PDB file of N, CA, C and O in Angstrom:
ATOM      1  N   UNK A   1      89.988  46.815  95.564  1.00  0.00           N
ATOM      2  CA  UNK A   1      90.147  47.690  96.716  1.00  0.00           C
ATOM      3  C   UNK A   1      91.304  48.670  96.486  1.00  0.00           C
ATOM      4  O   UNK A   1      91.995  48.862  95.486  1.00  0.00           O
ATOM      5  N   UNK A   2      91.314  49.197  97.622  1.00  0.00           N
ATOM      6  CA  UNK A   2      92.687  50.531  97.276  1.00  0.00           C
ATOM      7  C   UNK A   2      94.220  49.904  97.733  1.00  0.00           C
ATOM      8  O   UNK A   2      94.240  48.969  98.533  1.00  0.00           O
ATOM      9  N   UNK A   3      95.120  50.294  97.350  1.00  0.00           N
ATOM     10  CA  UNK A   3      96.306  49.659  97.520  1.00  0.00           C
ATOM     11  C   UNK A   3      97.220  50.405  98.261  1.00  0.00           C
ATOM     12  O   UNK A   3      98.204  50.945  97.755  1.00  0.00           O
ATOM     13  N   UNK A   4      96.965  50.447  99.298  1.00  0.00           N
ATOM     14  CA  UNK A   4      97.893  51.448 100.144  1.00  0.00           C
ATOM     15  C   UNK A   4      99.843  51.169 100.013  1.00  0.00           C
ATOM     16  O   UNK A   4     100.360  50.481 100.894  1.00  0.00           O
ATOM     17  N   UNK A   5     100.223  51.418  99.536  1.00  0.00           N
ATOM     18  CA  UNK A   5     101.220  50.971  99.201  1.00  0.00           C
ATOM     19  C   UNK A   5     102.190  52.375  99.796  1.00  0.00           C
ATOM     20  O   UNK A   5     101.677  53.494  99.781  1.00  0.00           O
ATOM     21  N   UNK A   6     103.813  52.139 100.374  1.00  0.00           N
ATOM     22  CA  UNK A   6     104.650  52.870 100.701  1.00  0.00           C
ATOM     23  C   UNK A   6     104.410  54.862 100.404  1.00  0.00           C
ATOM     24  O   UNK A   6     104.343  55.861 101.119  1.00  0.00           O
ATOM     25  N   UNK A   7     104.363  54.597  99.157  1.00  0.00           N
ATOM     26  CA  UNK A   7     103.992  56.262  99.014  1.00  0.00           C
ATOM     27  C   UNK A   7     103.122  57.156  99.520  1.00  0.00           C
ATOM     28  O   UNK A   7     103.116  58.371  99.719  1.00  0.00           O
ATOM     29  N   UNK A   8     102.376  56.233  99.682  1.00  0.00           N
ATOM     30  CA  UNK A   8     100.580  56.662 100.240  1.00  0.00           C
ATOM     31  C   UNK A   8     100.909  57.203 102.038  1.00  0.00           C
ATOM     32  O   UNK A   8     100.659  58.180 102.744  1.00  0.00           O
ATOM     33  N   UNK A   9     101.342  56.385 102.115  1.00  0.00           N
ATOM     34  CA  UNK A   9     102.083  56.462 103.733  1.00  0.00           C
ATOM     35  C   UNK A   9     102.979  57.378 103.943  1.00  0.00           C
ATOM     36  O   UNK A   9     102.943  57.605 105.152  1.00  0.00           O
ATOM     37  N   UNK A  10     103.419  57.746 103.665  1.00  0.00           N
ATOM     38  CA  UNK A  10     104.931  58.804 103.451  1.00  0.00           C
ATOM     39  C   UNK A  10     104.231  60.372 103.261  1.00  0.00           C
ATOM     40  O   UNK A  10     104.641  61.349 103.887  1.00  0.00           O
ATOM     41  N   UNK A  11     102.601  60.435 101.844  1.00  0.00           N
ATOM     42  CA  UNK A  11     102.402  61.243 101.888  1.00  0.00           C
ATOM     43  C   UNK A  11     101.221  61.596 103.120  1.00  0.00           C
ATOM     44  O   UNK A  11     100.826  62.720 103.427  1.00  0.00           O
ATOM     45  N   UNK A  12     100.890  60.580 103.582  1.00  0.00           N
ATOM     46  CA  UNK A  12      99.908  60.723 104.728  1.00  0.00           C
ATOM     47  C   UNK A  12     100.281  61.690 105.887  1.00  0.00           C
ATOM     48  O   UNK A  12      99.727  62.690 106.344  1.00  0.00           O
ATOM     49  N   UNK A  13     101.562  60.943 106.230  1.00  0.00           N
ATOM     50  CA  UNK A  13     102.289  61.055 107.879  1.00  0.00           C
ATOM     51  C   UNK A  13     102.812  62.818 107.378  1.00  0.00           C
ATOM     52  O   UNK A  13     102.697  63.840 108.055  1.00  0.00           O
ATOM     53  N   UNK A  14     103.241  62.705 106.340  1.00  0.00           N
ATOM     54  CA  UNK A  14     103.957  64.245 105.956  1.00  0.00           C
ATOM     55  C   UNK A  14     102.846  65.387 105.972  1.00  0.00           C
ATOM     56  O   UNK A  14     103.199  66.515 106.315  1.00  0.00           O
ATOM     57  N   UNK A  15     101.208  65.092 105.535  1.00  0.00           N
ATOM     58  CA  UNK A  15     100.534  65.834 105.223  1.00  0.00           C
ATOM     59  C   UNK A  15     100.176  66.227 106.743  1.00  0.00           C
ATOM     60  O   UNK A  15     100.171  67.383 107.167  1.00  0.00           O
ATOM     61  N   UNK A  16      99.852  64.977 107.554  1.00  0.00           N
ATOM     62  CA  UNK A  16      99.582  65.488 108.628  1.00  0.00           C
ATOM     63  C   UNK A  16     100.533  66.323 109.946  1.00  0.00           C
ATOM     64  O   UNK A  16     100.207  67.018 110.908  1.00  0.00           O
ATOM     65  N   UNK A  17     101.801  65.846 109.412  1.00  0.00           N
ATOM     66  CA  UNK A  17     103.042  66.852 110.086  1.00  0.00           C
ATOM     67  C   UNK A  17     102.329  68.055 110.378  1.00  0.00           C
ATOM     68  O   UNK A  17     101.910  68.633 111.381  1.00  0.00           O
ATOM     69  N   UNK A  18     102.353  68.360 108.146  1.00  0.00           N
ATOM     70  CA  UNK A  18     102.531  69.935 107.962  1.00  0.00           C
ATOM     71  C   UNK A  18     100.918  70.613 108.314  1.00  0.00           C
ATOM     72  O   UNK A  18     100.706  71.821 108.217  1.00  0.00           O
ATOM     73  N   UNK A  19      99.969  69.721 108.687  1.00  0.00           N
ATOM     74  CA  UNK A  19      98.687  70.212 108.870  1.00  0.00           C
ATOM     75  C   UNK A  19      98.666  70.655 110.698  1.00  0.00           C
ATOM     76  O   UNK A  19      98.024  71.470 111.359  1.00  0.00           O
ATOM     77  N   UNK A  20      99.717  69.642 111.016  1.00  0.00           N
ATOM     78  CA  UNK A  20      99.199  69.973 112.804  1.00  0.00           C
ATOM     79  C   UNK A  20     100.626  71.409 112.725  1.00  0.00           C
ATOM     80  O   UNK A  20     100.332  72.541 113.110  1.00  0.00           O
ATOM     81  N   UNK A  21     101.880  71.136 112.260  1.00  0.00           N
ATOM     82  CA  UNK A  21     102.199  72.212 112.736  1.00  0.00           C
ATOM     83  C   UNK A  21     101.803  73.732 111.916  1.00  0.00           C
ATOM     84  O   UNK A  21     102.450  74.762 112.111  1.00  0.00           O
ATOM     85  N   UNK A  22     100.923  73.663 111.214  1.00  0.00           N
ATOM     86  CA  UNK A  22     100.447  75.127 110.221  1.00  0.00           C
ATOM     87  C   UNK A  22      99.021  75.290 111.725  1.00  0.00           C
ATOM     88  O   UNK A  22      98.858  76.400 112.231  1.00  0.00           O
ATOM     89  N   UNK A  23      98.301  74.261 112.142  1.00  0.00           N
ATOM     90  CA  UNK A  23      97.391  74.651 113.736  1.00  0.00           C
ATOM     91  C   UNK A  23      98.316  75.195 114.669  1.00  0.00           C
ATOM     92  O   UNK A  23      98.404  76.270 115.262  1.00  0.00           O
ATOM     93  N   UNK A  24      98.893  74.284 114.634  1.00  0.00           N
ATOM     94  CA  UNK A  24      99.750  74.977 116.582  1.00  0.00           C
ATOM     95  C   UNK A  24     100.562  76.084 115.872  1.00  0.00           C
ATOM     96  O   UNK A  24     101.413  76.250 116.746  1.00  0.00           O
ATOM     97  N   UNK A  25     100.964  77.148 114.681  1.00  0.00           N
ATOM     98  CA  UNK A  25     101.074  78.266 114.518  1.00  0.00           C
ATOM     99  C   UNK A  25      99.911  78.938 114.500  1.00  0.00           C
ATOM    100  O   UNK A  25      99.811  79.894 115.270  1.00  0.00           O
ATOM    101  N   UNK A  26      99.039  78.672 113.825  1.00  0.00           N
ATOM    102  CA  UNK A  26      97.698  78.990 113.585  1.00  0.00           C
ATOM    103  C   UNK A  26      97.271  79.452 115.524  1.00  0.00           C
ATOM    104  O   UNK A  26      97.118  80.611 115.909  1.00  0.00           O
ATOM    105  N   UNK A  27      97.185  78.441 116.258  1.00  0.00           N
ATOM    106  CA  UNK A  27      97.072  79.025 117.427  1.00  0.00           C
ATOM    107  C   UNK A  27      97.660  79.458 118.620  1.00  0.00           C
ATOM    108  O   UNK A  27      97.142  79.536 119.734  1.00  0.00           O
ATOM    109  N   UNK A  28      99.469  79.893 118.059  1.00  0.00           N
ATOM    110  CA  UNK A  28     100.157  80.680 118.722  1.00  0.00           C
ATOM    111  C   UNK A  28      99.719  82.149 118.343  1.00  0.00           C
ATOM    112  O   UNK A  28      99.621  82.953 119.270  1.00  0.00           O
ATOM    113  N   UNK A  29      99.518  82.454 117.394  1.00  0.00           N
ATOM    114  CA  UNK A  29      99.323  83.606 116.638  1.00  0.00           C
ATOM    115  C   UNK A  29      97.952  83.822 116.446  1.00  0.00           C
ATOM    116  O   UNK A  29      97.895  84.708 115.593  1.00  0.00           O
ATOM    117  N   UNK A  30      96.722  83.471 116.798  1.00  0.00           N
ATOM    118  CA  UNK A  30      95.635  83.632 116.414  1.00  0.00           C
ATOM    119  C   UNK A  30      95.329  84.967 117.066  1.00  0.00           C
ATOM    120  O   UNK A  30      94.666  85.413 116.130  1.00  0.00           O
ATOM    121  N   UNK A  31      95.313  85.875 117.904  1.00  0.00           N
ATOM    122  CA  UNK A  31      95.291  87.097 118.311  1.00  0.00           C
ATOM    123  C   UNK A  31      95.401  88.091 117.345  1.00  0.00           C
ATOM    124  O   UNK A  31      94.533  88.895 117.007  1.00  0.00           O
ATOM    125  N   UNK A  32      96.555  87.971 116.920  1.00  0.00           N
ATOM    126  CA  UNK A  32      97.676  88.800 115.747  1.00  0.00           C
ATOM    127  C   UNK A  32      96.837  88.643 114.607  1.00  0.00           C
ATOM    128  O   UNK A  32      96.596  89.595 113.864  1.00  0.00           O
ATOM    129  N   UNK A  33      96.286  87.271 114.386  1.00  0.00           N
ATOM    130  CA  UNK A  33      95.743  87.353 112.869  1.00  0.00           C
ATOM    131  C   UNK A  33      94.573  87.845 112.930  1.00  0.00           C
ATOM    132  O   UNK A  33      94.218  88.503 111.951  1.00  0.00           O
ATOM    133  N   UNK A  34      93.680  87.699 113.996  1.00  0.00           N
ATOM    134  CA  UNK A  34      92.522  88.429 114.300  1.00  0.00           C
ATOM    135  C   UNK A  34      92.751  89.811 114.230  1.00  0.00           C
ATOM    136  O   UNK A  34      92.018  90.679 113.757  1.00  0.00           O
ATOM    137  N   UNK A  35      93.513  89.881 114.592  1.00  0.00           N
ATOM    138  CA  UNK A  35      93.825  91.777 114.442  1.00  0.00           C
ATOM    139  C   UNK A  35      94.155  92.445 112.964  1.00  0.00           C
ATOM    140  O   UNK A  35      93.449  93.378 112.583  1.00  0.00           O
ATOM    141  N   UNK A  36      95.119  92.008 112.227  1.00  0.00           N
ATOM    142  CA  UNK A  36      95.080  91.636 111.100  1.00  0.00           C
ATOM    143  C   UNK A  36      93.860  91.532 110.234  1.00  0.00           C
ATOM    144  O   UNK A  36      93.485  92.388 109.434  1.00  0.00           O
ATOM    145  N   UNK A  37      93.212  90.233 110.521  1.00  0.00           N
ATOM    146  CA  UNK A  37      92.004  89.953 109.254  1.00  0.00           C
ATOM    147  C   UNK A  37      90.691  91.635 109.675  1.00  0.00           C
ATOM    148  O   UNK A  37      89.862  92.137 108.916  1.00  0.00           O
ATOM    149  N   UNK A  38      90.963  91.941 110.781  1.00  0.00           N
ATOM    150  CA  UNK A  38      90.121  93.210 111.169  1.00  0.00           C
ATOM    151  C   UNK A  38      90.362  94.255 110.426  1.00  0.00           C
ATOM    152  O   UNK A  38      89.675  94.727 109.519  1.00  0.00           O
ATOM    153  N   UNK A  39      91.817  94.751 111.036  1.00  0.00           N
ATOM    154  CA  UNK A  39      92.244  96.102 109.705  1.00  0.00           C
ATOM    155  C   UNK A  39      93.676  95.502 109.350  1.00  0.00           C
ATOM    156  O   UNK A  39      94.624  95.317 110.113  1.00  0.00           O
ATOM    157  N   UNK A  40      93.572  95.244 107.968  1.00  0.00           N
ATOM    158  CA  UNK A  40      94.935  94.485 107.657  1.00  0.00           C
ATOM    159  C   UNK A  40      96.000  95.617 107.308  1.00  0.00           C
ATOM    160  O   UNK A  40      97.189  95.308 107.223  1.00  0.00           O
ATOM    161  N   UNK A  41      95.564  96.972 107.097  1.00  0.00           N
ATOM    162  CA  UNK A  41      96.499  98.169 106.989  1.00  0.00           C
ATOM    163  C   UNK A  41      97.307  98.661 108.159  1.00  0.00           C
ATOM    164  O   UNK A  41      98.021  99.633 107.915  1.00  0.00           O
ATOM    165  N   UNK A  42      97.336  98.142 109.477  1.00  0.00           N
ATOM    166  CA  UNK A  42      97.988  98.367 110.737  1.00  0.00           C
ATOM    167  C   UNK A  42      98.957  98.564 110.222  1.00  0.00           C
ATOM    168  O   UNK A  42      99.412  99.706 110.164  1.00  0.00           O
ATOM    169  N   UNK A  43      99.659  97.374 109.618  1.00  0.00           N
ATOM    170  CA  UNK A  43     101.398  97.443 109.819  1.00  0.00           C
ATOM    171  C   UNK A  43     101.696  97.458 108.494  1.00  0.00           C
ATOM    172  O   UNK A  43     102.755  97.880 108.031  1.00  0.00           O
ATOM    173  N   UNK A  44     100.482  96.856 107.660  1.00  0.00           N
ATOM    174  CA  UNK A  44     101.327  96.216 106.025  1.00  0.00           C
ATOM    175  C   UNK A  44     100.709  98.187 105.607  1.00  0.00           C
ATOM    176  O   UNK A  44      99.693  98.134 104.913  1.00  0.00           O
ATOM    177  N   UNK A  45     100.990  99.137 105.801  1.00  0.00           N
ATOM    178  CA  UNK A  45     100.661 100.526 104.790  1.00  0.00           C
ATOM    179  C   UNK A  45     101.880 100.402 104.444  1.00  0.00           C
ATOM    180  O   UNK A  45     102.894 100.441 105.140  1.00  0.00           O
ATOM    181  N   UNK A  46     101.720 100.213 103.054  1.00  0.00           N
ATOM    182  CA  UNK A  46     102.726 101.316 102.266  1.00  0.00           C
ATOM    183  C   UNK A  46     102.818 102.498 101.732  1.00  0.00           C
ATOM    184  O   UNK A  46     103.836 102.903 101.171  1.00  0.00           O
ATOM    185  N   UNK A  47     101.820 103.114 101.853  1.00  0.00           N
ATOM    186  CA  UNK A  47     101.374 104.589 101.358  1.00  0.00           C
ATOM    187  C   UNK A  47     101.279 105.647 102.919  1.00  0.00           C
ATOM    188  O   UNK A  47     101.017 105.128 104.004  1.00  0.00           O
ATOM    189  N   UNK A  48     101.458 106.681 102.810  1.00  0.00           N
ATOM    190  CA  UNK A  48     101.504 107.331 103.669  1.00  0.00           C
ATOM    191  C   UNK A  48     100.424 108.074 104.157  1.00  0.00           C
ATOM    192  O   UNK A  48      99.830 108.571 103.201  1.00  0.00           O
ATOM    193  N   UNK A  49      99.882 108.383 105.282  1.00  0.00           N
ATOM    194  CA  UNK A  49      98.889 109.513 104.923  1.00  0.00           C
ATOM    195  C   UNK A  49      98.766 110.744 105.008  1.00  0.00           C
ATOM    196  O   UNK A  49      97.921 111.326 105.688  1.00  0.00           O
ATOM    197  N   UNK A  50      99.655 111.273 104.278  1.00  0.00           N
ATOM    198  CA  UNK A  50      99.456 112.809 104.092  1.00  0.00           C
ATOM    199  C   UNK A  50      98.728 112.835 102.392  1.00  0.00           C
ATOM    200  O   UNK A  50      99.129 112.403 101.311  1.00  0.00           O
ATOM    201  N   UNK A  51      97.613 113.495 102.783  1.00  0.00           N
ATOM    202  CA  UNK A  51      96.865 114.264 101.858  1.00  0.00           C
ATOM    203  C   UNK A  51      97.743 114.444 100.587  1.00  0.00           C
ATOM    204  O   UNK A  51      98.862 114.942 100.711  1.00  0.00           O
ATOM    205  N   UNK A  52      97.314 114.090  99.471  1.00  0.00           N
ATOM    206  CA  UNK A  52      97.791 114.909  98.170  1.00  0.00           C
ATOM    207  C   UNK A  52      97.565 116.283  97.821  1.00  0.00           C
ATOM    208  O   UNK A  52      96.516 116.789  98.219  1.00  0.00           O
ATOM    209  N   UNK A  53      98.234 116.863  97.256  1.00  0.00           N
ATOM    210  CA  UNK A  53      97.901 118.461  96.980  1.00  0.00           C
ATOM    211  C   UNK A  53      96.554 118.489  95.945  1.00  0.00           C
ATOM    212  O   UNK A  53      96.077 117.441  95.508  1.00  0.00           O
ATOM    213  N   UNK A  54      96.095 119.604  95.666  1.00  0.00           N
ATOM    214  CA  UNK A  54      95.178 119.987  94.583  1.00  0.00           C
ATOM    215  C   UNK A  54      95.839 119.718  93.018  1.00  0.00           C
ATOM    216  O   UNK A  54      95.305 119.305  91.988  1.00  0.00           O
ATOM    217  N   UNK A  55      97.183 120.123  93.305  1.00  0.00           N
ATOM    218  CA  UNK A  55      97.753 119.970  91.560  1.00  0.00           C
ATOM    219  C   UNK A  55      98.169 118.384  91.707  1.00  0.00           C
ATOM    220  O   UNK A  55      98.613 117.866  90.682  1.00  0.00           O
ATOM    221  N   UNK A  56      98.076 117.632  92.788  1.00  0.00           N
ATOM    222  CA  UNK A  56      98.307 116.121  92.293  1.00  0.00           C
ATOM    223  C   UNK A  56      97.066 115.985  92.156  1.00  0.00           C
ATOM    224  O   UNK A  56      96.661 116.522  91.125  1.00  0.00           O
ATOM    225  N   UNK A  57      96.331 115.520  92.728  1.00  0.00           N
ATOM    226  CA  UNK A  57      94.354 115.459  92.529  1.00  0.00           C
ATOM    227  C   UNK A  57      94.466 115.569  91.143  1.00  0.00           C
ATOM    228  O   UNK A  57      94.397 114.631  90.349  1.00  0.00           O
ATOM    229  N   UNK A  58      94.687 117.037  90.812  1.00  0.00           N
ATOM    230  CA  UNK A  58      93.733 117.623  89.226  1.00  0.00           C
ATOM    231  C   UNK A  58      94.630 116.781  88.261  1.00  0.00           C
ATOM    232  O   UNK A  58      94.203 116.050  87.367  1.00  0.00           O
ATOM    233  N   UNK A  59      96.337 117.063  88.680  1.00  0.00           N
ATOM    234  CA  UNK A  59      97.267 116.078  87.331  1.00  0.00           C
ATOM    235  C   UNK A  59      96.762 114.606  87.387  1.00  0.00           C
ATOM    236  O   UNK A  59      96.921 113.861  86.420  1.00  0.00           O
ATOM    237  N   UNK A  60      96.116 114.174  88.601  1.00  0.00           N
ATOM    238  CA  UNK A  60      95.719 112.197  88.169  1.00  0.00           C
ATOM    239  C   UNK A  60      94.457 112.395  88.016  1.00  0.00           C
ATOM    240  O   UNK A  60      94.039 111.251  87.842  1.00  0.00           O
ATOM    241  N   UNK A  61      93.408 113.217  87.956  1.00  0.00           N
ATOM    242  CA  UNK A  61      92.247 113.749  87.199  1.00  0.00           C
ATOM    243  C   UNK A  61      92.566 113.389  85.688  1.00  0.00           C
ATOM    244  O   UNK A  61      92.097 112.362  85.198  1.00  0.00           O
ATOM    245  N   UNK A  62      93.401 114.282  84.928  1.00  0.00           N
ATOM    246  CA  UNK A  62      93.729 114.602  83.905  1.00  0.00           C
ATOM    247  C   UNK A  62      94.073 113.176  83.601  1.00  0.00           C
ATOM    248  O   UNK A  62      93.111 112.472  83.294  1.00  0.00           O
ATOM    249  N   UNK A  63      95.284 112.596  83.626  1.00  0.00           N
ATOM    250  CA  UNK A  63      95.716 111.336  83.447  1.00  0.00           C
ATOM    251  C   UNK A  63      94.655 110.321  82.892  1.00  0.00           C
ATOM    252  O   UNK A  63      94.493 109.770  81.803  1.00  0.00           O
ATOM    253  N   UNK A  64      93.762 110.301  84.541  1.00  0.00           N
ATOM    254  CA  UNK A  64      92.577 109.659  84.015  1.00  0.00           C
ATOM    255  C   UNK A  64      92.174 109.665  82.889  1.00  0.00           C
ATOM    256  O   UNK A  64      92.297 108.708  82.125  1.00  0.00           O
ATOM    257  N   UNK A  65      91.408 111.182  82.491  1.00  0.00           N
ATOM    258  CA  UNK A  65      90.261 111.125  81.743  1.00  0.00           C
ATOM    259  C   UNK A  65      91.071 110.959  80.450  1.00  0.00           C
ATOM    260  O   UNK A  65      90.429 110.527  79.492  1.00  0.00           O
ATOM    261  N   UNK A  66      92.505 111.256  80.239  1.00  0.00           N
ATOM    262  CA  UNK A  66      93.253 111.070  78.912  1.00  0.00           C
ATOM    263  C   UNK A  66      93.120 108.769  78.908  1.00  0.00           C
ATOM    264  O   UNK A  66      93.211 107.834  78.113  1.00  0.00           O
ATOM    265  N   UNK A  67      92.979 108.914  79.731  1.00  0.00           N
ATOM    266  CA  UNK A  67      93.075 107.295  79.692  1.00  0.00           C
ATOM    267  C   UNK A  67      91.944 106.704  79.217  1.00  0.00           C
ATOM    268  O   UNK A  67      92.249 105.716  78.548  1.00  0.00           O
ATOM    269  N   UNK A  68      90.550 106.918  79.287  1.00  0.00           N
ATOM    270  CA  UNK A  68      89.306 106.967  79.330  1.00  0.00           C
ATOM    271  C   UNK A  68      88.758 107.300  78.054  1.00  0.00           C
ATOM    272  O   UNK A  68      87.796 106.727  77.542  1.00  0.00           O
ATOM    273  N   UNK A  69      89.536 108.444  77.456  1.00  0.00           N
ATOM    274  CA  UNK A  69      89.411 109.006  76.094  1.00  0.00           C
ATOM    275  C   UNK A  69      89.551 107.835  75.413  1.00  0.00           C
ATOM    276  O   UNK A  69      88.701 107.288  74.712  1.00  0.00           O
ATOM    277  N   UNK A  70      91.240 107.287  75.773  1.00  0.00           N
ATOM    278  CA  UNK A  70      92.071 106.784  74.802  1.00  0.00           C
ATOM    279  C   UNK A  70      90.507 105.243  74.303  1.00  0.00           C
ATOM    280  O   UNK A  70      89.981 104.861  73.257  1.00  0.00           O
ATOM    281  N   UNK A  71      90.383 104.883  75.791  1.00  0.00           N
ATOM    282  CA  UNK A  71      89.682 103.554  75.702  1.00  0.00           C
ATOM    283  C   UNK A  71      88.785 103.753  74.669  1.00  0.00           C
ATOM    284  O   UNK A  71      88.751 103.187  73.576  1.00  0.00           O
ATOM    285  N   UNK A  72      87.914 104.788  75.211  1.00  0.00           N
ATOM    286  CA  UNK A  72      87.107 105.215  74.240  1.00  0.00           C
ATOM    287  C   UNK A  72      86.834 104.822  72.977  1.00  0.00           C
ATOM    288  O   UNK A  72      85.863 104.254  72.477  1.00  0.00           O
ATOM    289  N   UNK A  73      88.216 105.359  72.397  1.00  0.00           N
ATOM    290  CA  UNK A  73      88.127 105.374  70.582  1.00  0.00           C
ATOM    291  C   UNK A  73      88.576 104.506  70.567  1.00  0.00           C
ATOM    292  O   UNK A  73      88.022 103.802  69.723  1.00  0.00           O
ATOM    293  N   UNK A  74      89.743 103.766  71.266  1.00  0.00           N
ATOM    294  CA  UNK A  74      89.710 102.081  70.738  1.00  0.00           C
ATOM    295  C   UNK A  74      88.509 101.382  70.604  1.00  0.00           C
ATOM    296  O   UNK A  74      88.028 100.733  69.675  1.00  0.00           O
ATOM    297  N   UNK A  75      88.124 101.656  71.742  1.00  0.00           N
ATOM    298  CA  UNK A  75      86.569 100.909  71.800  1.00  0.00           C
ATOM    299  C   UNK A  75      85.513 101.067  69.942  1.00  0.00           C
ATOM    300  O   UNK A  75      85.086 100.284  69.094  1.00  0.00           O
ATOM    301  N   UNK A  76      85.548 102.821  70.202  1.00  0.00           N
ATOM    302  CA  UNK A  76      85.154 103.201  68.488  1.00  0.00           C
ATOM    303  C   UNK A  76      86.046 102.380  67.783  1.00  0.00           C
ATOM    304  O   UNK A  76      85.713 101.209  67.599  1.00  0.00           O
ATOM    305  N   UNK A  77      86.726 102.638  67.513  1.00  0.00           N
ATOM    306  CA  UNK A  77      87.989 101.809  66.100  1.00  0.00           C
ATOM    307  C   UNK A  77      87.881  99.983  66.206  1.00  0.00           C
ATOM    308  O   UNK A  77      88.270  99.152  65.385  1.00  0.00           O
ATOM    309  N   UNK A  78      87.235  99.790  67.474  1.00  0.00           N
ATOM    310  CA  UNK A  78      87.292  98.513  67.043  1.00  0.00           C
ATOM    311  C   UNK A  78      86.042  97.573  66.424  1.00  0.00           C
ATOM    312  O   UNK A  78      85.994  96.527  65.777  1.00  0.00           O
ATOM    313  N   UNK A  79      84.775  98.786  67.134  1.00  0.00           N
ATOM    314  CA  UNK A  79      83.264  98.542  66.640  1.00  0.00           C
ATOM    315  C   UNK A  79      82.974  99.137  65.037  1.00  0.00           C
ATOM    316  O   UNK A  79      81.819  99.064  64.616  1.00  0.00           O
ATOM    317  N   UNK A  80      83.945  99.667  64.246  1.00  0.00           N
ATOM    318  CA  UNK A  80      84.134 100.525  63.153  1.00  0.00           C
ATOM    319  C   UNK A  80      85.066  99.223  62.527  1.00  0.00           C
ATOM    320  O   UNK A  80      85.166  99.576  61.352  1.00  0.00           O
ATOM    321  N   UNK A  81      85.382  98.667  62.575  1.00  0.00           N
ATOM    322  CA  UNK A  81      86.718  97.474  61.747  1.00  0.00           C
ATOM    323  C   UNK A  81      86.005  96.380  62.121  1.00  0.00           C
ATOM    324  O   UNK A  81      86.464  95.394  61.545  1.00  0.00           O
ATOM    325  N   UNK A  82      84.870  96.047  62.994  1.00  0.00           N
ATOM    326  CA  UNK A  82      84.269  95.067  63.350  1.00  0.00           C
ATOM    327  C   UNK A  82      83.039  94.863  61.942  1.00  0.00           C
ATOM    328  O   UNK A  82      82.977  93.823  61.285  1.00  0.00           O
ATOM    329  N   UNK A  83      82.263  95.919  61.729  1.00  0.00           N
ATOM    330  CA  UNK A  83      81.502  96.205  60.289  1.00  0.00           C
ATOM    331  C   UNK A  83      81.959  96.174  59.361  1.00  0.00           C
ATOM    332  O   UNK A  83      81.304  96.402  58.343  1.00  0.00           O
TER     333      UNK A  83
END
């Protein structure tokens, strides 16, 4: 059979502490988190929203496609050293 022995008990009573008081936060706050799990950008934005200009657009355009290139020919150089 199972041996319930001191530890077992200790982690029982503790688990269930931290389980009833993570509920009774869980349902002080359940409003808030509902609002939250809805649009979680309310409060947590870190970005702002003003529009980027045309020369930011086109410079992270550019960025991109230099990034894309790069993959590219790794991708070549590695199917070329693979043969």
């Amino acid at each position: 059979m199972i041996n319930f022995d001191k530890d077992f008990f200790i982690g029982f009573v503790s688990g269930t502490i931290v389980g009833a008081t993570g509920y009774k936060l869980y349902e002080d706050n359940a409003s808030e988190l509902k609002k939250f799990v809805k649009n979680p950008s309310i409060k947590n934005s870190s970005k702002s929203t003003v529009e980027p200009t045309l020369e930011e657009l086109i410079t992270q355009k550019e960025n991109l496609e230099d990034m894309i290139a790069e993959k590219e020919l790794a991708e070549k150089e590695s199917k070329i050293e693979v043969k």
